[in-house]
Amino acid sequence: TEIQVFGGAFSSQSGGQALAYYSKVNNRSYRLKWEDIAAKCASIMLEDKGAALPKVGSVEPQWKLENAAPTKHSHHPLSNPTSPAFGRWKMNSVEMCLISSDLILRIVKEIYPFVQTNIETDRQYCWKNIPEEIGIVWDAIADSSKELFLSSEEHIIVSNPSDWIGLGDELLSIQGLGSIKSCQSMDENGGIIMQFYGGVHPALGSGKLLAAWQRSEGRDGHVEWSENNGTQQLIIKSRRIIAKE
């Protein structure tokens, strides 16, 4: 069976979704092969494995999922102009696609058994009460989010910690990455303590906020994430100890 998918963000993602839909409808298990045959067009080949579709279990997050609390700066992200195209979706002239929290959790579940936990790295992140092998995958997610923001060359100007609440609406809420409830200064070197809610995955928001902090402070930072009763706390501070005169 061949299925052609047009306009997908990633051919592998399109292939996986096409496989899931086709398997569910027919209650059969299929082997997937895919290739790009044209711009924004993927050929999905499904081969019957001769078996019924196995039951798929749920994946529980390592943190408590809670809806974001509205702030005075909040507005609905879909209130921005959208211009649908064939198989694609644009917001403010930027191509977007919706990815569920469950999909990210399953990606992490598939990846972390292959992670080598004995590799020593100078990590920028600390994930409290998260298993080490999963934490390394979270590192990769956060780094990807951080590098994506830094590549945009967007400028960040912060005059006091409360400015981060409004920035959180712009940087996080519009893309479904959560919202910042409060922010306080913790040292004389730009270190801050944030409380924020929601988001499809903590590592995505943490990486982007770290990038924004680095852009604002002009130096590398370090993130310490923790969660307590649905409230996520983020500490962002200088990665290196700054000598006092």
Short mmCIF file of N, CA and C in Angstrom, two decimals, residues 124-225:
data_model
loop_
_atom_site.label_atom_id
_atom_site.label_comp_id
_atom_site.label_asym_id
_atom_site.label_seq_id
_atom_site.Cartn_x
_atom_site.Cartn_y
_atom_site.Cartn_z
N GLN A 124 24.48 22.20 31.04
CA GLN A 124 23.88 23.48 31.40
C GLN A 124 22.57 23.34 32.13
N TYR A 125 22.15 22.09 32.38
CA TYR A 125 20.83 21.86 32.93
C TYR A 125 20.89 20.90 34.11
N CYS A 126 20.00 21.13 35.06
CA CYS A 126 19.80 20.22 36.19
C CYS A 126 18.31 19.99 36.33
N TRP A 127 17.88 18.73 36.16
CA TRP A 127 16.46 18.39 36.23
C TRP A 127 16.24 17.62 37.53
N LYS A 128 15.69 18.28 38.53
CA LYS A 128 15.50 17.67 39.85
C LYS A 128 14.51 16.51 39.77
N ASN A 129 14.89 15.37 40.38
CA ASN A 129 14.05 14.18 40.51
C ASN A 129 13.70 13.54 39.16
N ILE A 130 14.49 13.80 38.14
CA ILE A 130 14.33 13.15 36.84
C ILE A 130 15.47 12.15 36.67
N PRO A 131 15.18 10.88 36.31
CA PRO A 131 16.25 9.90 36.13
C PRO A 131 17.32 10.40 35.16
N GLU A 132 18.58 10.02 35.44
CA GLU A 132 19.70 10.58 34.69
C GLU A 132 19.59 10.34 33.19
N GLU A 133 19.22 9.11 32.79
CA GLU A 133 19.17 8.81 31.36
C GLU A 133 18.08 9.62 30.67
N ILE A 134 16.96 9.86 31.36
CA ILE A 134 15.91 10.70 30.79
C ILE A 134 16.35 12.16 30.79
N GLY A 135 17.06 12.56 31.84
CA GLY A 135 17.56 13.93 31.93
C GLY A 135 18.48 14.29 30.79
N ILE A 136 19.28 13.32 30.32
CA ILE A 136 20.17 13.58 29.19
C ILE A 136 19.36 13.85 27.92
N VAL A 137 18.25 13.13 27.75
CA VAL A 137 17.36 13.39 26.61
C VAL A 137 16.72 14.77 26.76
N TRP A 138 16.33 15.12 27.97
CA TRP A 138 15.80 16.47 28.22
C TRP A 138 16.84 17.52 27.87
N ASP A 139 18.11 17.24 28.19
CA ASP A 139 19.19 18.17 27.81
C ASP A 139 19.16 18.45 26.31
N ALA A 140 19.03 17.37 25.53
CA ALA A 140 19.03 17.51 24.07
C ALA A 140 17.83 18.32 23.60
N ILE A 141 16.66 18.08 24.20
CA ILE A 141 15.47 18.85 23.84
C ILE A 141 15.66 20.32 24.16
N ALA A 142 16.17 20.60 25.37
CA ALA A 142 16.38 21.98 25.80
C ALA A 142 17.43 22.67 24.93
N ASP A 143 18.50 21.96 24.61
CA ASP A 143 19.55 22.53 23.76
C ASP A 143 19.01 22.89 22.38
N SER A 144 18.17 22.01 21.83
CA SER A 144 17.58 22.29 20.51
C SER A 144 16.72 23.54 20.56
N SER A 145 15.91 23.67 21.62
CA SER A 145 15.07 24.85 21.79
C SER A 145 15.92 26.11 21.97
N LYS A 146 17.00 25.97 22.74
CA LYS A 146 17.90 27.11 22.97
C LYS A 146 18.57 27.56 21.68
N GLU A 147 19.13 26.61 20.94
CA GLU A 147 19.84 26.95 19.71
C GLU A 147 18.90 27.54 18.66
N LEU A 148 17.66 27.04 18.63
CA LEU A 148 16.68 27.58 17.68
C LEU A 148 16.43 29.06 17.96
N PHE A 149 16.30 29.41 19.23
CA PHE A 149 16.05 30.81 19.58
C PHE A 149 17.29 31.66 19.29
N LEU A 150 18.46 31.18 19.67
CA LEU A 150 19.68 31.95 19.45
C LEU A 150 19.94 32.19 17.97
N SER A 151 19.54 31.25 17.13
CA SER A 151 19.77 31.41 15.69
C SER A 151 18.89 32.49 15.09
N SER A 152 17.83 32.88 15.80
CA SER A 152 16.93 33.92 15.29
C SER A 152 17.51 35.32 15.44
N GLU A 153 18.55 35.46 16.26
CA GLU A 153 19.21 36.75 16.52
C GLU A 153 18.23 37.78 17.10
N GLU A 154 17.20 37.31 17.77
CA GLU A 154 16.25 38.21 18.42
C GLU A 154 16.88 38.84 19.66
N HIS A 155 16.67 40.13 19.85
CA HIS A 155 17.24 40.84 20.99
C HIS A 155 16.29 40.79 22.18
N ILE A 156 16.86 40.68 23.37
CA ILE A 156 16.09 40.67 24.61
C ILE A 156 16.63 41.75 25.53
N ILE A 157 15.76 42.66 25.97
CA ILE A 157 16.15 43.71 26.90
C ILE A 157 15.29 43.59 28.15
N VAL A 158 15.95 43.41 29.30
CA VAL A 158 15.26 43.25 30.58
C VAL A 158 15.78 44.30 31.55
N SER A 159 14.88 45.11 32.10
CA SER A 159 15.30 46.13 33.07
C SER A 159 15.09 45.69 34.50
N ASN A 160 14.09 44.81 34.72
CA ASN A 160 13.88 44.25 36.06
C ASN A 160 13.23 42.88 35.92
N PRO A 161 13.31 42.04 36.96
CA PRO A 161 12.82 40.66 36.85
C PRO A 161 11.36 40.53 36.41
N SER A 162 10.51 41.48 36.78
CA SER A 162 9.10 41.39 36.42
C SER A 162 8.88 41.46 34.91
N ASP A 163 9.86 41.97 34.17
CA ASP A 163 9.75 42.02 32.71
C ASP A 163 9.62 40.62 32.11
N TRP A 164 10.13 39.62 32.82
CA TRP A 164 10.10 38.25 32.30
C TRP A 164 8.68 37.71 32.19
N ILE A 165 7.75 38.24 32.98
CA ILE A 165 6.36 37.77 32.91
C ILE A 165 5.77 38.10 31.54
N GLY A 166 5.97 39.33 31.08
CA GLY A 166 5.51 39.71 29.75
C GLY A 166 6.27 38.99 28.66
N LEU A 167 7.58 38.81 28.85
CA LEU A 167 8.38 38.08 27.86
C LEU A 167 7.92 36.63 27.76
N GLY A 168 7.50 36.06 28.89
CA GLY A 168 7.02 34.69 28.88
C GLY A 168 5.80 34.52 28.00
N ASP A 169 4.92 35.52 27.99
CA ASP A 169 3.74 35.46 27.13
C ASP A 169 4.16 35.47 25.66
N GLU A 170 5.16 36.28 25.35
CA GLU A 170 5.62 36.39 23.96
C GLU A 170 6.45 35.19 23.53
N LEU A 171 7.33 34.72 24.42
CA LEU A 171 8.27 33.65 24.06
C LEU A 171 7.67 32.26 24.23
N LEU A 172 6.78 32.09 25.21
CA LEU A 172 6.27 30.76 25.53
C LEU A 172 4.81 30.56 25.13
N SER A 173 3.92 31.44 25.62
CA SER A 173 2.48 31.19 25.51
C SER A 173 2.01 31.09 24.07
N ILE A 174 2.52 31.94 23.19
CA ILE A 174 2.07 31.94 21.80
C ILE A 174 2.33 30.60 21.14
N GLN A 175 3.39 29.90 21.56
CA GLN A 175 3.74 28.62 20.96
C GLN A 175 3.34 27.43 21.84
N GLY A 176 2.52 27.68 22.87
CA GLY A 176 2.05 26.59 23.71
C GLY A 176 3.09 26.03 24.65
N LEU A 177 4.10 26.83 24.99
CA LEU A 177 5.17 26.36 25.86
C LEU A 177 4.98 26.77 27.32
N GLY A 178 3.81 27.33 27.65
CA GLY A 178 3.53 27.67 29.03
C GLY A 178 3.46 29.17 29.27
N SER A 179 3.46 29.56 30.54
CA SER A 179 3.44 30.97 30.90
C SER A 179 4.16 31.15 32.23
N ILE A 180 4.74 32.33 32.43
CA ILE A 180 5.48 32.62 33.66
C ILE A 180 4.55 33.29 34.66
N LYS A 181 4.48 32.75 35.87
CA LYS A 181 3.61 33.31 36.90
C LYS A 181 4.33 34.42 37.67
N SER A 182 5.57 34.19 38.03
CA SER A 182 6.32 35.19 38.80
C SER A 182 7.80 35.05 38.50
N CYS A 183 8.54 36.10 38.79
CA CYS A 183 9.99 36.08 38.58
C CYS A 183 10.64 37.03 39.59
N GLN A 184 11.68 36.55 40.25
CA GLN A 184 12.38 37.34 41.24
C GLN A 184 13.89 37.25 41.01
N SER A 185 14.59 38.30 41.40
CA SER A 185 16.05 38.30 41.32
C SER A 185 16.63 37.44 42.44
N MET A 186 17.75 36.75 42.17
CA MET A 186 18.37 35.92 43.20
C MET A 186 19.82 36.29 43.49
N ASP A 187 20.44 37.12 42.64
CA ASP A 187 21.80 37.57 42.90
C ASP A 187 22.07 38.86 42.14
N GLU A 188 23.29 39.35 42.26
CA GLU A 188 23.66 40.61 41.61
C GLU A 188 24.16 40.42 40.19
N ASN A 189 24.14 39.18 39.71
CA ASN A 189 24.68 38.88 38.38
C ASN A 189 23.60 38.44 37.39
N GLY A 190 22.38 38.86 37.63
CA GLY A 190 21.30 38.55 36.69
C GLY A 190 20.56 37.27 36.97
N GLY A 191 20.95 36.54 38.02
CA GLY A 191 20.28 35.29 38.35
C GLY A 191 18.83 35.52 38.73
N ILE A 192 17.94 34.64 38.29
CA ILE A 192 16.50 34.80 38.54
C ILE A 192 15.87 33.47 38.94
N ILE A 193 14.75 33.57 39.67
CA ILE A 193 13.93 32.42 40.03
C ILE A 193 12.55 32.64 39.45
N MET A 194 12.09 31.70 38.62
CA MET A 194 10.79 31.81 37.96
C MET A 194 9.85 30.71 38.42
N GLN A 195 8.57 31.01 38.42
CA GLN A 195 7.54 30.00 38.53
C GLN A 195 6.70 30.06 37.26
N PHE A 196 6.51 28.90 36.63
CA PHE A 196 5.71 28.91 35.40
C PHE A 196 4.87 27.64 35.30
N TYR A 197 3.86 27.68 34.44
CA TYR A 197 2.89 26.61 34.31
C TYR A 197 2.78 26.16 32.85
N GLY A 198 2.22 24.95 32.70
CA GLY A 198 1.82 24.50 31.37
C GLY A 198 2.98 24.17 30.47
N GLY A 199 2.66 24.12 29.17
CA GLY A 199 3.68 23.78 28.19
C GLY A 199 3.66 22.31 27.86
N VAL A 200 3.99 21.98 26.62
CA VAL A 200 3.96 20.58 26.21
C VAL A 200 5.10 19.78 26.82
N HIS A 201 6.21 20.45 27.16
CA HIS A 201 7.33 19.77 27.81
C HIS A 201 8.22 20.80 28.49
N PRO A 202 8.62 20.56 29.75
CA PRO A 202 9.43 21.54 30.48
C PRO A 202 10.75 21.89 29.80
N ALA A 203 11.36 20.92 29.14
CA ALA A 203 12.67 21.16 28.53
C ALA A 203 12.59 22.17 27.39
N LEU A 204 11.47 22.18 26.65
CA LEU A 204 11.32 23.14 25.56
C LEU A 204 11.29 24.57 26.07
N GLY A 205 10.47 24.80 27.10
CA GLY A 205 10.39 26.14 27.67
C GLY A 205 11.67 26.53 28.38
N SER A 206 12.30 25.58 29.08
CA SER A 206 13.54 25.87 29.81
C SER A 206 14.66 26.27 28.87
N GLY A 207 14.79 25.54 27.77
CA GLY A 207 15.84 25.87 26.80
C GLY A 207 15.65 27.23 26.17
N LYS A 208 14.40 27.56 25.85
CA LYS A 208 14.14 28.86 25.23
C LYS A 208 14.36 30.00 26.22
N LEU A 209 13.95 29.81 27.48
CA LEU A 209 14.17 30.85 28.48
C LEU A 209 15.65 31.02 28.78
N LEU A 210 16.41 29.92 28.78
CA LEU A 210 17.86 30.02 28.96
C LEU A 210 18.48 30.83 27.84
N ALA A 211 18.04 30.58 26.61
CA ALA A 211 18.57 31.33 25.47
C ALA A 211 18.25 32.81 25.60
N ALA A 212 17.02 33.12 26.01
CA ALA A 212 16.64 34.53 26.18
C ALA A 212 17.47 35.19 27.29
N TRP A 213 17.72 34.45 28.37
CA TRP A 213 18.53 34.98 29.47
C TRP A 213 19.96 35.24 28.99
N GLN A 214 20.51 34.30 28.23
CA GLN A 214 21.87 34.47 27.72
C GLN A 214 21.95 35.66 26.77
N ARG A 215 20.93 35.84 25.96
CA ARG A 215 20.90 36.98 25.05
C ARG A 215 20.81 38.29 25.84
N SER A 216 20.07 38.28 26.93
CA SER A 216 19.92 39.47 27.76
C SER A 216 21.18 39.79 28.56
N GLU A 217 21.81 38.75 29.13
CA GLU A 217 22.96 38.95 30.01
C GLU A 217 24.30 38.92 29.28
N GLY A 218 24.32 38.34 28.08
CA GLY A 218 25.55 38.32 27.30
C GLY A 218 26.56 37.29 27.76
N ARG A 219 26.12 36.22 28.42
CA ARG A 219 27.03 35.16 28.86
C ARG A 219 26.25 33.86 29.02
N ASP A 220 26.98 32.75 29.09
CA ASP A 220 26.34 31.45 29.24
C ASP A 220 25.66 31.33 30.59
N GLY A 221 24.53 30.64 30.60
CA GLY A 221 23.78 30.45 31.83
C GLY A 221 23.63 28.99 32.20
N HIS A 222 23.04 28.75 33.34
CA HIS A 222 22.77 27.40 33.84
C HIS A 222 21.34 27.36 34.36
N VAL A 223 20.63 26.27 34.07
CA VAL A 223 19.23 26.12 34.45
C VAL A 223 19.09 25.01 35.49
N GLU A 224 18.30 25.28 36.51
CA GLU A 224 17.92 24.26 37.48
C GLU A 224 16.40 24.21 37.53
N TRP A 225 15.83 23.07 37.11
CA TRP A 225 14.37 22.91 37.03
C TRP A 225 13.89 22.00 38.15
#
